[in-house]
Coordinates of C-alpha atoms and ligand atoms in Angstrom, one line a residue:
M1 CA -110.1 -116.7 41.0
K2 CA -107.0 -115.7 44.1
I3 CA -104.2 -113.8 41.7
L4 CA -101.3 -113.7 43.1
L5 CA -98.7 -111.0 42.3
Y6 CA -94.7 -111.6 42.6
N7 CA -92.1 -109.5 42.4
P8 CA -88.6 -111.2 42.8
D9 CA -85.6 -109.4 45.3
N10 CA -82.8 -107.8 44.3
G11 CA -80.5 -110.3 45.0
V12 CA -78.0 -107.2 47.0
T13 CA -80.0 -106.0 49.1
R14 CA -83.7 -105.1 51.4
N15 CA -85.7 -102.4 49.2
F16 CA -86.6 -99.4 50.8
M17 CA -89.8 -99.3 48.9
P18 CA -91.8 -102.1 47.7
H19 CA -92.8 -101.7 43.8
L20 CA -95.5 -99.0 42.8
W21 CA -97.2 -101.8 39.6
M22 CA -98.6 -104.6 42.7
F23 CA -100.6 -101.6 44.6
L24 CA -101.5 -100.8 41.0
L25 CA -102.4 -104.2 39.2
Q26 CA -104.2 -105.4 42.9
T27 CA -106.6 -102.2 42.5
L28 CA -107.7 -102.0 38.8
T29 CA -108.5 -105.9 39.4
P30 CA -112.2 -107.1 38.3
A31 CA -114.2 -107.5 41.6
G32 CA -115.2 -111.0 42.7
H33 CA -111.0 -111.8 42.6
Q34 CA -109.0 -111.5 45.6
V35 CA -105.5 -110.5 45.3
I36 CA -101.9 -111.7 47.1
L37 CA -98.9 -109.1 46.8
I38 CA -95.3 -110.9 47.6
D39 CA -92.3 -108.7 47.4
G40 CA -89.2 -111.2 47.9
N41 CA -87.6 -108.2 48.7
A42 CA -89.4 -108.3 52.1
R43 CA -90.7 -111.4 52.5
A44 CA -87.9 -114.1 50.8
M45 CA -89.2 -116.8 50.1
T46 CA -88.1 -120.4 48.7
D47 CA -88.5 -121.7 44.8
D48 CA -90.4 -124.7 46.5
E49 CA -92.1 -122.6 49.4
L50 CA -93.3 -120.2 47.5
V51 CA -94.7 -123.6 45.4
A52 CA -96.6 -124.1 48.7
F53 CA -97.8 -120.9 49.6
A54 CA -99.9 -120.6 46.2
R55 CA -100.7 -123.4 46.2
A56 CA -101.7 -123.4 49.9
E57 CA -104.0 -120.7 48.9
G58 CA -105.7 -122.3 45.9
V59 CA -103.6 -120.0 43.2
G60 CA -105.4 -119.4 39.8
L61 CA -103.3 -116.5 37.4
V62 CA -99.7 -115.5 39.2
G63 CA -98.5 -112.3 38.0
I64 CA -94.7 -112.3 38.2
G65 CA -92.8 -108.3 37.6
A66 CA -89.1 -107.3 37.1
M67 CA -86.7 -105.2 35.6
T68 CA -84.1 -106.3 33.2
R69 CA -81.5 -106.9 36.5
M70 CA -83.6 -109.5 38.2
V71 CA -85.9 -111.5 35.2
A72 CA -83.3 -114.3 34.9
R73 CA -84.7 -114.2 39.2
A74 CA -87.9 -113.7 38.1
Y75 CA -87.4 -116.5 35.5
R76 CA -86.2 -119.0 37.4
V77 CA -89.3 -118.7 40.5
A78 CA -91.7 -118.5 37.2
D79 CA -90.4 -121.6 36.1
A80 CA -91.1 -123.6 39.5
L81 CA -94.4 -122.4 38.9
R82 CA -95.3 -123.7 35.9
A83 CA -94.1 -126.6 37.0
A84 CA -96.1 -127.3 39.6
G85 CA -99.2 -126.6 37.2
F86 CA -99.5 -122.2 37.9
L87 CA -100.2 -119.9 35.1
V88 CA -97.7 -117.8 34.7
V89 CA -98.3 -113.9 33.0
M90 CA -95.4 -111.6 33.3
G91 CA -94.7 -108.1 32.9
G92 CA -92.5 -105.3 33.1
P93 CA -90.1 -103.4 31.3
H94 CA -88.3 -106.6 30.2
V95 CA -90.4 -108.3 28.6
T96 CA -91.8 -105.5 26.9
E97 CA -88.6 -105.4 26.0
C98 CA -87.5 -109.1 25.4
P99 CA -91.0 -110.7 24.9
D100 CA -90.0 -113.7 22.4
E101 CA -87.4 -114.7 25.0
A102 CA -89.5 -115.0 27.9
L103 CA -92.0 -116.8 26.0
G104 CA -89.2 -119.0 24.8
R105 CA -89.1 -117.8 21.0
D106 CA -86.5 -116.8 20.3
G107 CA -85.2 -121.4 21.1
G108 CA -84.8 -120.4 24.9
V109 CA -87.2 -122.2 27.6
R110 CA -90.5 -121.5 28.1
H111 CA -91.2 -119.4 30.7
A112 CA -94.6 -117.6 30.7
D113 CA -97.9 -118.8 29.8
A114 CA -98.6 -115.0 28.7
V115 CA -96.7 -111.3 28.6
A116 CA -98.2 -108.1 29.0
L117 CA -96.0 -105.4 26.9
G118 CA -95.7 -102.3 27.7
E119 CA -98.5 -100.1 29.9
A120 CA -100.5 -102.7 31.2
D121 CA -103.2 -100.3 33.2
Q122 CA -106.1 -101.2 30.3
T123 CA -104.6 -104.7 29.5
W124 CA -104.7 -106.4 33.6
P125 CA -108.7 -106.6 33.4
L126 CA -108.8 -108.5 30.4
I127 CA -106.1 -110.9 31.3
V128 CA -107.1 -111.8 34.5
Q129 CA -110.8 -112.6 33.0
D130 CA -109.5 -114.7 30.6
A131 CA -107.2 -116.5 32.8
A132 CA -110.8 -117.0 35.0
N133 CA -112.2 -118.5 31.9
G134 CA -110.1 -120.0 30.9
R135 CA -108.8 -119.2 27.1
L136 CA -105.8 -116.9 28.3
Q137 CA -104.1 -115.7 25.0
E138 CA -100.5 -115.4 25.3
V139 CA -99.4 -112.1 24.7
Y140 CA -101.7 -108.3 25.5
Q141 CA -101.0 -105.3 23.6
P142 CA -102.4 -101.8 24.9
A143 CA -104.9 -101.1 21.9
R144 CA -103.0 -98.6 19.3
D145 CA -103.2 -96.6 17.3
A146 CA -103.3 -94.5 13.4
K147 CA -99.6 -94.9 13.4
G148 CA -99.3 -97.7 15.1
L149 CA -98.0 -96.3 18.5
D150 CA -99.3 -98.0 21.3
V151 CA -102.6 -96.1 23.3
K152 CA -100.9 -94.4 26.4
P153 CA -103.5 -94.5 29.2
S154 CA -104.4 -91.3 30.6
L155 CA -104.0 -91.2 33.9
Q156 CA -107.8 -89.2 34.5
P157 CA -108.8 -90.6 36.2
Y158 CA -106.4 -92.3 38.0
P159 CA -107.5 -95.3 40.0
S160 CA -107.4 -94.8 43.3
I161 CA -105.3 -97.4 45.6
P162 CA -106.3 -98.3 49.1
W163 CA -103.8 -97.3 51.2
E164 CA -106.1 -97.1 54.2
T165 CA -107.0 -100.2 54.1
L166 CA -104.2 -102.3 52.4
S167 CA -101.8 -104.8 54.6
L168 CA -98.4 -103.0 54.6
E169 CA -97.7 -105.3 57.0
Q170 CA -94.4 -106.6 54.9
F171 CA -93.0 -103.5 53.5
S172 CA -92.6 -101.9 56.8
L173 CA -89.1 -100.9 57.9
V174 CA -89.1 -101.2 61.6
P175 CA -88.0 -104.1 62.2
K176 CA -90.0 -106.2 63.9
V177 CA -88.5 -106.9 67.4
L178 CA -87.8 -103.6 67.0
R179 CA -91.6 -102.0 67.0
P180 CA -92.8 -102.5 70.7
L181 CA -89.4 -100.9 72.1
M182 CA -90.0 -97.6 68.8
N183 CA -94.2 -97.8 70.1
R184 CA -93.3 -97.1 73.4
L185 CA -90.3 -94.5 73.1
G186 CA -93.2 -92.0 71.1
G187 CA -92.8 -90.0 68.0
G188 CA -94.7 -92.4 66.2
W189 CA -92.0 -94.5 64.6
G190 CA -93.6 -98.0 65.4
S191 CA -94.2 -98.6 61.8
F192 CA -92.5 -96.5 58.8
Y193 CA -92.7 -97.2 55.2
V194 CA -92.3 -94.8 52.5
V195 CA -94.8 -95.6 49.7
P196 CA -94.4 -95.0 45.6
I197 CA -96.6 -92.5 44.4
E198 CA -96.8 -91.3 40.2
T199 CA -97.8 -88.0 39.3
G200 CA -97.3 -89.1 35.6
R201 CA -95.1 -90.9 32.8
G202 CA -93.0 -89.9 30.0
C203 CA -90.4 -88.3 29.4
P204 CA -88.8 -86.5 26.3
Y205 CA -85.1 -86.5 26.2
G206 CA -85.0 -89.7 25.3
C207 CA -81.1 -90.4 26.9
E208 CA -79.0 -92.9 25.6
F209 CA -78.7 -95.7 28.0
C210 CA -82.6 -95.6 29.1
T211 CA -85.6 -97.4 29.4
V212 CA -88.0 -94.4 29.6
T213 CA -88.7 -92.4 26.7
G214 CA -88.9 -95.8 24.5
F215 CA -91.3 -97.4 26.9
F216 CA -93.8 -95.1 28.1
G217 CA -93.5 -92.4 26.0
D218 CA -91.7 -89.0 24.9
S219 CA -95.1 -87.1 26.0
I220 CA -95.8 -87.3 29.1
R221 CA -99.2 -87.6 31.3
F222 CA -99.8 -86.2 33.9
R223 CA -102.6 -86.9 36.7
T224 CA -104.5 -83.7 38.3
N225 CA -103.6 -82.7 41.4
D226 CA -106.7 -82.9 43.1
S227 CA -105.7 -87.0 43.1
V228 CA -102.2 -87.3 43.8
V229 CA -103.1 -85.3 46.8
D230 CA -105.9 -87.1 47.9
E231 CA -103.7 -90.3 48.0
L232 CA -101.3 -88.4 50.0
L233 CA -103.9 -87.2 52.6
R234 CA -105.1 -90.6 52.7
L235 CA -102.2 -92.5 53.3
K236 CA -101.9 -89.3 55.6
A237 CA -104.3 -90.1 58.2
R238 CA -103.0 -93.7 58.0
A239 CA -99.2 -93.2 59.5
M240 CA -101.7 -90.3 61.5
R241 CA -103.9 -93.5 62.7
E242 CA -100.9 -96.2 63.2
R243 CA -99.2 -94.2 64.9
G244 CA -96.6 -94.5 62.2
Q245 CA -94.6 -92.6 59.6
V246 CA -95.3 -92.5 55.9
A247 CA -92.8 -91.1 53.3
V248 CA -93.6 -91.2 50.0
F249 CA -90.8 -91.2 46.8
F250 CA -93.2 -89.5 44.0
I251 CA -91.7 -92.5 41.2
D252 CA -92.3 -90.6 38.2
D253 CA -88.7 -90.0 36.2
N254 CA -88.2 -85.9 36.2
L255 CA -91.4 -84.2 38.5
A256 CA -90.4 -81.3 37.4
I257 CA -90.4 -81.6 34.2
N258 CA -92.9 -79.3 33.6
I259 CA -92.0 -77.0 36.1
K260 CA -96.0 -74.2 36.6
R261 CA -97.5 -77.8 36.6
T262 CA -95.1 -78.8 39.2
K263 CA -95.5 -75.4 41.0
S264 CA -99.1 -75.8 40.8
L265 CA -99.1 -79.5 42.3
L266 CA -96.6 -78.5 45.5
R267 CA -98.8 -75.5 46.5
D268 CA -101.8 -77.5 46.5
I269 CA -100.4 -80.1 48.2
I270 CA -98.9 -77.2 50.8
A271 CA -103.0 -75.7 50.8
A272 CA -104.4 -79.3 51.2
G273 CA -102.1 -79.8 54.4
A274 CA -101.1 -83.3 52.9
Q275 CA -97.3 -82.7 53.6
L276 CA -95.7 -86.2 54.6
P277 CA -92.1 -85.8 53.9
W278 CA -90.7 -86.7 50.6
V279 CA -88.0 -87.9 47.7
A280 CA -88.0 -87.4 43.8
Q281 CA -86.2 -87.5 40.7
I282 CA -85.5 -84.2 38.7
S283 CA -82.5 -83.1 36.4
A284 CA -80.0 -80.6 37.9
N285 CA -80.9 -78.2 35.5
L286 CA -84.5 -78.1 36.9
L287 CA -83.7 -77.5 40.4
R288 CA -81.6 -73.1 39.0
D289 CA -85.5 -71.6 40.0
E290 CA -85.0 -70.7 43.1
E291 CA -88.9 -70.7 43.9
L292 CA -89.5 -74.3 43.2
V293 CA -86.3 -75.4 45.4
D294 CA -88.3 -73.7 48.2
L295 CA -92.0 -75.1 47.4
I296 CA -90.2 -78.6 46.8
A297 CA -89.0 -78.2 50.6
E298 CA -92.0 -76.1 51.9
S299 CA -94.3 -79.2 50.8
G300 CA -92.2 -81.7 52.4
G301 CA -90.1 -82.8 49.9
K302 CA -86.4 -84.0 51.4
W303 CA -84.3 -85.8 48.9
V304 CA -83.8 -85.2 45.2
F305 CA -82.5 -87.8 43.3
I306 CA -80.9 -85.8 40.5
G307 CA -79.1 -88.9 37.4
M308 CA -75.6 -86.6 37.4
E309 CA -74.3 -89.6 34.9
S310 CA -70.6 -88.3 34.8
I311 CA -68.5 -85.2 35.4
D312 CA -67.1 -84.5 32.3
P313 CA -70.1 -82.9 29.2
K314 CA -68.3 -85.1 27.0
N315 CA -69.6 -87.9 28.6
M316 CA -73.0 -86.4 28.9
A317 CA -72.3 -85.9 24.9
D318 CA -72.5 -89.2 24.3
V319 CA -75.5 -90.3 25.9
N320 CA -77.5 -87.5 24.8
K321 CA -78.2 -85.8 28.6
N322 CA -76.6 -82.2 27.4
F323 CA -79.0 -80.7 29.5
S324 CA -77.2 -81.4 32.1
K325 CA -74.1 -79.5 33.4
P326 CA -72.0 -81.0 35.8
G327 CA -70.1 -77.8 35.9
E328 CA -73.7 -76.3 38.0
Y329 CA -73.8 -79.6 40.5
K330 CA -72.1 -77.5 43.3
E331 CA -74.3 -74.7 42.8
V332 CA -77.6 -77.0 43.1
L333 CA -77.3 -78.8 45.8
E334 CA -75.6 -75.8 47.7
R335 CA -79.1 -74.0 47.0
L336 CA -81.0 -77.8 48.0
A337 CA -78.8 -77.5 51.3
R338 CA -79.8 -73.8 52.0
R339 CA -83.3 -75.9 52.2
N340 CA -82.6 -79.1 53.7
V341 CA -83.1 -80.3 50.8
Y342 CA -80.9 -83.0 50.1
A343 CA -79.3 -84.7 47.2
I344 CA -79.1 -88.9 46.0
T345 CA -76.2 -88.1 43.1
S346 CA -76.7 -91.5 40.5
F347 CA -72.3 -91.3 38.5
I348 CA -72.3 -93.9 35.6
F349 CA -68.7 -95.0 35.2
G350 CA -67.9 -97.0 32.3
M351 CA -68.3 -94.5 29.7
D352 CA -66.7 -93.8 26.1
N353 CA -64.8 -91.5 27.7
D354 CA -63.6 -92.8 30.9
E355 CA -60.6 -93.6 31.8
K356 CA -58.3 -94.7 34.4
G357 CA -58.8 -92.8 37.8
V358 CA -62.3 -91.6 36.9
A359 CA -64.0 -92.4 40.8
E360 CA -60.8 -89.9 41.4
R361 CA -61.4 -86.9 39.5
T362 CA -65.3 -87.5 40.5
L363 CA -64.6 -88.0 44.7
A364 CA -62.8 -84.6 44.5
E365 CA -65.4 -82.4 43.5
I366 CA -67.9 -84.9 45.5
N367 CA -66.6 -83.9 48.3
S368 CA -66.3 -80.0 47.5
W369 CA -70.0 -80.4 47.4
P370 CA -72.9 -80.1 50.5
P371 CA -73.1 -84.2 51.6
G372 CA -75.7 -86.2 50.0
L373 CA -75.9 -89.9 49.3
P374 CA -73.7 -90.6 46.6
V375 CA -74.4 -93.7 44.6
F376 CA -72.1 -95.0 41.7
G377 CA -72.8 -97.8 38.3
Q378 CA -71.2 -98.8 36.0
L379 CA -72.6 -97.8 32.3
T380 CA -75.2 -100.5 31.3
P381 CA -77.3 -101.5 27.7
F382 CA -80.5 -102.1 28.0
P383 CA -82.3 -104.8 25.9
A384 CA -84.2 -102.0 22.7
T385 CA -81.8 -99.1 24.0
P386 CA -80.1 -96.9 22.0
L387 CA -77.2 -97.2 23.7
Y388 CA -77.7 -101.1 23.4
E389 CA -77.9 -101.0 19.8
R390 CA -75.0 -98.4 19.0
L391 CA -73.3 -101.3 21.2
E392 CA -74.1 -103.6 19.7
K393 CA -72.9 -102.5 16.3
A394 CA -70.1 -101.7 16.9
G395 CA -69.4 -105.4 17.9
R396 CA -68.3 -104.0 21.7
L397 CA -71.2 -106.1 24.0
E398 CA -69.5 -108.9 25.8
R399 CA -72.3 -110.3 27.7
P400 CA -75.4 -109.2 25.1
K401 CA -77.4 -111.3 27.2
H402 CA -75.9 -110.0 30.5
W403 CA -79.3 -110.1 32.2
M404 CA -78.8 -114.4 32.3
E405 CA -76.0 -114.1 33.9
F406 CA -76.7 -110.7 36.5
A407 CA -72.9 -110.1 37.8
P408 CA -73.6 -106.7 40.1
F409 CA -71.7 -103.5 38.7
V410 CA -69.2 -105.7 35.9
M411 CA -70.1 -103.8 32.7
A412 CA -71.0 -105.6 30.0
H413 CA -69.7 -104.0 27.3
R414 CA -66.3 -103.8 26.7
P415 CA -65.2 -99.5 27.2
L416 CA -63.4 -96.9 25.9
K417 CA -61.1 -96.1 27.1
M418 CA -59.9 -98.8 30.5
T419 CA -61.0 -102.1 31.1
I420 CA -64.4 -103.9 32.2
E421 CA -61.7 -104.6 35.2
E422 CA -60.8 -100.9 35.8
A423 CA -64.1 -99.6 35.3
K424 CA -65.2 -102.6 38.4
G425 CA -62.5 -100.8 39.7
E426 CA -63.8 -97.5 40.5
V427 CA -66.7 -98.4 40.8
K428 CA -65.5 -100.3 44.5
R429 CA -63.1 -97.6 45.6
A430 CA -65.9 -94.8 44.9
W431 CA -68.5 -96.5 46.9
T432 CA -65.7 -97.4 50.0
Q433 CA -64.4 -93.8 49.9
S434 CA -67.9 -92.0 50.0
Y435 CA -69.4 -94.1 52.5
S436 CA -66.1 -95.0 54.5
P437 CA -66.1 -93.9 58.8
E438 CA -64.1 -90.7 58.1
R439 CA -66.3 -89.3 55.1
N440 CA -69.6 -89.8 57.5
Q441 CA -68.0 -88.2 60.2
E442 CA -67.2 -85.2 57.6
A443 CA -70.4 -85.3 56.4
M444 CA -71.8 -84.8 60.1
A445 CA -69.3 -81.8 60.3
Y446 CA -71.5 -80.0 58.0
L447 CA -74.1 -80.2 59.2
K448 CA -72.7 -79.3 62.6
E449 CA -75.2 -76.6 63.0
E450 CA -78.5 -78.6 61.9
H451 CA -81.3 -79.5 63.8
I452 CA -80.2 -82.9 65.0
K453 CA -82.7 -84.7 64.0
Y454 CA -81.0 -84.0 60.2
R455 CA -78.2 -85.3 61.5
I456 CA -79.6 -88.5 62.4
I457 CA -81.8 -88.8 58.8
H458 CA -78.5 -88.5 57.5
L459 CA -76.3 -90.6 59.2
V460 CA -78.9 -93.7 59.0
S461 CA -79.7 -92.7 55.3
R462 CA -75.8 -93.0 54.9
L463 CA -75.6 -96.1 56.3
F464 CA -78.8 -98.0 55.0
F465 CA -77.6 -96.3 51.4
R466 CA -73.7 -97.7 52.0
G467 CA -76.0 -101.4 52.1
I468 CA -76.5 -101.6 48.4
Y469 CA -73.0 -101.9 47.3
F470 CA -71.7 -103.8 50.2
P471 CA -74.2 -105.6 51.5
Q472 CA -74.5 -105.7 55.2
M473 CA -78.2 -108.3 56.0
S474 CA -76.7 -109.5 58.7
K475 CA -76.9 -107.5 62.6
R476 CA -73.6 -108.8 62.9
A477 CA -72.7 -106.6 60.0
W478 CA -74.8 -103.9 61.4
L479 CA -73.1 -104.8 64.5
K480 CA -70.0 -103.8 63.0
L481 CA -70.5 -101.1 60.7
V482 CA -71.8 -99.3 64.2
Y483 CA -68.4 -99.8 65.2
Q484 CA -67.0 -99.1 62.9
N485 CA -68.4 -95.4 62.9
R486 CA -68.7 -94.9 66.6
R487 CA -67.5 -91.6 67.2
T488 CA -70.3 -90.1 65.1
F489 CA -73.0 -92.3 66.8
F490 CA -71.5 -90.8 70.1
K491 CA -70.7 -86.7 69.1
L492 CA -74.7 -87.7 67.0
T493 CA -75.7 -89.4 70.9
K494 CA -74.2 -86.4 73.1
G495 CA -76.5 -83.6 70.5
A496 CA -78.5 -85.6 70.8
V497 CA -79.1 -85.8 74.8
S498 CA -78.6 -82.0 74.7
T499 CA -81.6 -81.1 72.4
Y500 CA -83.9 -83.5 74.7
R501 CA -82.6 -82.0 77.9
A502 CA -83.0 -78.4 76.4
S503 CA -86.2 -79.6 74.7
R504 CA -87.8 -80.7 78.3
K505 CA -86.9 -77.4 79.5
R506 CA -88.5 -75.1 76.7
G507 CA -91.2 -78.0 78.5
T508 CA -91.5 -79.0 74.7
T509 CA -91.4 -83.3 74.2
S510 CA -92.2 -83.6 71.3
S511 CA -89.4 -86.5 69.4
I512 CA -86.6 -84.7 68.2
V513 CA -86.4 -87.0 65.0
A514 CA -90.8 -86.9 64.6
S515 CA -90.6 -85.0 61.4
E516 CA -92.8 -81.9 60.2
Q517 CA -96.0 -83.0 59.6
Ligands
B12_601 C1 -89.1 -96.5 41.2 C2 -88.1 -96.9 40.4 C3 -86.7 -97.4 41.3 C4 -86.4 -97.9 43.0 C5 -87.0 -99.5 43.1 C6 -88.4 -99.8 43.0 C7 -89.1 -99.8 43.4 N1 -89.6 -100.4 44.9 O1 -89.9 -99.7 42.7 C8 -85.8 -98.0 43.1 C9 -84.9 -96.4 43.2 C10 -84.6 -98.2 44.2 C11 -85.0 -98.2 41.3 C12 -83.1 -98.7 41.7 C13 -82.8 -99.6 40.4 N2 -83.8 -99.5 39.2 CO1 -85.7 -98.4 39.2 N3 -86.7 -97.4 38.4 C14 -87.4 -97.1 39.7 C15 -89.3 -96.2 38.2 C16 -87.8 -94.9 38.2 C17 -90.5 -95.9 38.4 C18 -90.9 -97.5 38.2 C19 -92.1 -97.3 38.6 O2 -93.2 -97.8 39.0 N4 -92.8 -97.3 37.0 C20 -94.3 -97.1 37.8 C21 -95.3 -98.2 37.2 C22 -96.6 -98.0 36.9 O3 -94.5 -98.6 35.8 P1 -94.1 -100.1 35.5 O4 -93.3 -100.3 37.0 O5 -93.6 -100.1 34.3 O6 -95.4 -101.4 35.5 C23 -96.7 -101.5 34.4 C24 -96.0 -102.0 33.2 O7 -94.7 -102.1 33.0 C25 -96.6 -103.3 33.9 N5 -96.5 -104.1 34.4 C26 -95.6 -104.1 35.7 N6 -94.9 -105.3 35.6 C27 -96.1 -105.6 35.6 C28 -96.0 -107.9 35.6 C29 -97.6 -108.5 35.7 C30 -97.3 -109.6 35.9 C31 -97.8 -107.5 34.2 C32 -99.6 -107.9 34.1 C33 -97.4 -106.0 33.8 C34 -96.9 -105.3 34.7 O8 -97.7 -103.0 34.3 C35 -97.8 -101.4 35.7 C36 -99.2 -100.5 34.8 O9 -99.1 -100.1 33.2 C37 -87.8 -96.8 36.6 C38 -88.7 -96.1 35.8 C39 -90.3 -96.0 35.1 N7 -91.0 -94.1 35.0 O10 -90.7 -96.7 35.0 C40 -86.9 -97.0 37.1 C41 -86.5 -98.0 36.8 C42 -88.4 -99.7 35.8 N8 -84.9 -98.9 36.6 C43 -84.1 -98.6 35.5 C44 -83.8 -99.4 36.5 C45 -82.6 -99.6 35.5 C46 -82.5 -99.6 38.0 C47 -81.1 -100.5 38.3 C48 -80.8 -101.3 38.2 C49 -80.6 -98.9 38.5 C50 -78.7 -99.3 38.8 N9 -78.1 -99.0 37.8 O11 -78.7 -98.7 39.7 C51 -81.7 -99.8 40.2 C52 -81.9 -101.3 40.6 C53 -82.4 -102.0 41.9 C54 -81.7 -102.1 42.5 N10 -81.4 -103.3 43.4 O12 -83.2 -103.3 42.5 C55 -84.8 -98.6 34.5 C56 -85.3 -100.4 34.2 C57 -84.9 -100.8 33.0 C58 -85.2 -102.8 32.3 N11 -85.3 -102.9 31.4 O13 -85.2 -102.9 34.0 C59 -85.5 -98.5 34.2 C60 -86.9 -98.1 33.6 C61 -84.7 -96.3 34.1 C62 -84.5 -96.3 32.8 N12 -84.0 -95.4 33.1 O14 -84.9 -97.2 32.3 N13 -85.5 -97.2 40.4
SF4_602 S1 -82.6 -91.1 32.1 FE1 -84.3 -89.4 32.8 S2 -84.1 -87.7 31.5 FE2 -83.2 -89.9 30.7 S3 -84.3 -89.9 29.1 FE3 -84.1 -91.6 30.9 S4 -85.7 -90.5 32.4 FE4 -85.8 -89.2 30.5

């Protein structure tokens, strides 16, 4: 049987990275079936085109996964495929939290023939067999333990995703037209992939707005160091073979949740020479440890995503994230920056103690820190979270099914000390100021003593991150952006040329932007 795994596009910008679930389920598919992956972010198709594609390929089962944010799109695609006679199974966090909605048991339209609840590592092979044998059930759920809780996959052993042979063509971040030129320039930039790798699942913290503790559980399961190192080595070999670049996103919710284990993993990566440039999510409280930060840098860590949420400790207490202390954010970022590791700092506006002016106050703090990539959003009640339940009880949900009428950066509930419109304005202000040409120039000035390759990576990252809020999908939008930042580009080009000349004088011809693999 041919199986199509489909991920809907996020409606804003091209994702920098494909979703792990697709590769994982592909690897877990029983022998004798063929799996085709399509990520709508990388390969845009209309519903009709997708239906025609599935027909031409003779697809027997379609699997669709989606976060809450993309679920309305996922349902629309599922409806089109089902109307054309295809069997559709849906999985992922949203349908786990709202299975009745997907199955039309809540009185609405039915979107899926079947749903896979929770972690599907064990149920997926069964779903495939049932579909192939024409007896697909409606609900697939992991086995339950004595307490009635899902039995979670141990991650030991962990399936070996065959990165060395998988077709990654649709996920390369180097546009097709530029590939021949980039190949000729050397430095191995003919292709560039960001690949998701997980080293563990689960989070004990239980922040009020987050679905992770509910979905993956509060105890953490880790893969063995060997299996992670093996995956990195295979990716590294592929990058070298293809003369391309591979970076890794460790998608664990908190890579350093068990510091002892993280240090041992990073040491093993270093010992095996398995370093690739990597990004990971780590909470600020765990980055106090100097030795850990040394190991992060030595093992290839380039960016750390920190869910800072708010600079107001009262807000942090409200959402049960007291373990993260705004007072130490600056010190943490400086500790990282001393090792040339920078941070993607994530903030949420519209929390209960936020008032008008929250953007200005937050930006004043951020601007006193080493430059990073701040991202801003609004507090969103995702279904099945403690936050959703609290707001529902308080009668504060303005759009209880906000995902069915998705509106970017618009709150779905009434904040306490500002209006929804004001919160939207604060988010806009924060994005506009953080990525203005002036701010980009300031960031580059801060980094002026750093090697040119860090400055180039930083500027390019800033331009891409801006796109999370300001869609920049056309060539025109990019040209405009380059024009607005022309001064910064000019300075950087000057720096690159002098570094190149100096390296030629020394007799080294290596590319100035080649990563330190
Ligand atoms: C990596 C990641 C991202 C990446 C992008 C996604 C990517 N390309 O991988 C980035 C950083 C860009 C991102 C952004 C966002 N993310 Co995010 N992200 C994650 C993270 C950390 C890992 C996802 C992952 O790969 N998990 C590991 C895989 C194995 O798990 P899984 O995807 O759940 O898949 C398993 C099952 O669900 C199931 N399954 C999944 N799909 C399907 C489909 C079928 C057919 C079947 C049968 C089974 C199945 O099988 C898999 C194996 O068991 C998760 C948290 C987490 N730990 O999962 C949050 C998470 C998915 N993100 C979340 C959110 C809210 C966001 C944002 C909306 C945040 C924001 N406010 O901007 C944005 C949206 C961005 C956008 N425009 O697309 C929420 C989603 C909650 C929800 N109910 O929707 C999560 C769960 C985190 C949280 N705090 O609650 N995210
Ligand atoms: S926000 Fe991060 S730390 Fe908090 S529960 Fe979710 S995954 Fe854990």
